Coordinates of C-alpha atoms in Angstrom, one line a residue:
M229 CA 11.9 -5.8 54.0
V230 CA 11.0 -9.0 52.3
A231 CA 8.3 -8.4 49.7
E232 CA 4.9 -10.1 49.8
G233 CA 4.9 -13.4 47.9
S234 CA 8.7 -13.8 48.0
K235 CA 10.4 -17.2 47.8
L236 CA 12.9 -17.5 50.6
H237 CA 16.2 -19.5 50.4
L238 CA 17.3 -19.6 54.0
G239 CA 20.9 -20.5 54.9
C240 CA 21.9 -20.1 51.2
G241 CA 25.6 -20.1 51.7
P242 CA 27.4 -19.0 48.5
V243 CA 24.5 -20.5 46.4
V244 CA 22.3 -17.6 45.1
V245 CA 19.2 -18.6 43.3
D246 CA 17.7 -16.1 40.8
G247 CA 14.2 -14.9 41.8
W248 CA 14.6 -15.9 45.4
V249 CA 15.5 -13.9 48.5
N250 CA 18.8 -15.5 49.5
V251 CA 19.4 -15.3 53.2
D252 CA 22.5 -16.3 55.2
G253 CA 23.7 -15.2 58.6
S254 CA 27.2 -16.8 58.7
W255 CA 30.4 -15.0 59.4
S256 CA 31.6 -16.2 55.9
A257 CA 28.6 -14.5 54.3
W258 CA 29.2 -11.2 56.2
I259 CA 32.9 -11.2 55.4
G260 CA 32.1 -12.0 51.8
K261 CA 29.9 -8.9 51.6
H262 CA 32.6 -6.8 53.3
R263 CA 35.6 -8.2 51.4
T264 CA 38.0 -5.3 52.3
I265 CA 37.4 -5.8 56.0
G266 CA 37.9 -9.6 55.5
K267 CA 41.2 -9.1 53.7
V268 CA 42.6 -6.6 56.2
G269 CA 41.4 -8.7 59.1
S270 CA 43.0 -11.8 57.6
K271 CA 46.3 -10.1 57.1
L272 CA 46.3 -8.8 60.7
G273 CA 45.5 -12.3 61.9
L274 CA 42.1 -11.2 63.3
I275 CA 40.0 -13.3 60.9
P276 CA 40.9 -16.9 60.0
K277 CA 41.7 -17.4 56.3
S278 CA 39.1 -20.2 56.2
L279 CA 36.4 -17.5 56.5
T280 CA 37.7 -15.5 53.5
R281 CA 38.2 -18.4 51.1
E282 CA 34.6 -19.0 50.0
F283 CA 33.2 -16.6 47.4
Y284 CA 29.9 -15.1 48.4
P285 CA 28.2 -13.3 45.5
P286 CA 26.4 -10.0 46.0
G287 CA 22.7 -10.0 46.7
I288 CA 22.7 -12.1 49.8
L289 CA 20.6 -10.8 52.7
I290 CA 22.8 -11.1 55.8
H291 CA 20.4 -12.0 58.6
D292 CA 20.5 -14.1 61.8
L293 CA 17.7 -16.7 61.4
R294 CA 17.2 -16.8 65.1
K295 CA 15.6 -13.4 64.7
P296 CA 12.4 -12.5 62.8
L297 CA 12.6 -11.5 59.2
T298 CA 10.8 -8.3 58.3
F299 CA 8.0 -9.1 55.9
A300 CA 5.3 -7.2 54.0
R301 CA 2.1 -6.3 55.7
D302 CA 0.7 -9.9 55.8
N303 CA 3.8 -11.6 57.1
S304 CA 3.8 -14.2 54.4
C305 CA 5.9 -15.6 51.6
S306 CA 5.1 -18.0 48.8
M307 CA 7.9 -20.6 49.4
I308 CA 10.7 -21.5 51.8
Y309 CA 13.7 -23.6 51.0
T310 CA 16.4 -24.5 53.4
S311 CA 19.0 -27.3 53.5
H312 CA 21.5 -28.1 56.2
V313 CA 20.4 -25.1 58.4
L314 CA 18.0 -26.4 61.0
E315 CA 20.7 -28.5 62.8
H316 CA 22.6 -25.2 63.5
L317 CA 19.8 -23.7 65.5
E318 CA 19.6 -24.4 69.2
Y319 CA 16.3 -25.4 70.8
A320 CA 16.6 -22.7 73.5

């Protein structure tokens, strides 16, 4: 759950900003959070090495931005920052 008054960094990639809720839904972020699965999958040829190269620090909320975020009671936040994300979302 995202706390009331949070600052959201949507589509953060490997850039984690202190004091913000850093959100990324990419496969790279997921694999970065589950490094052992990434390493095994890469060695077996199931996961491309390109997905395991970038370092994703801990503390990233893995979330698909096409789905609603879970907020505090009032469904609000104090700020939203996003860069190079909206072009990845389809209109439909």
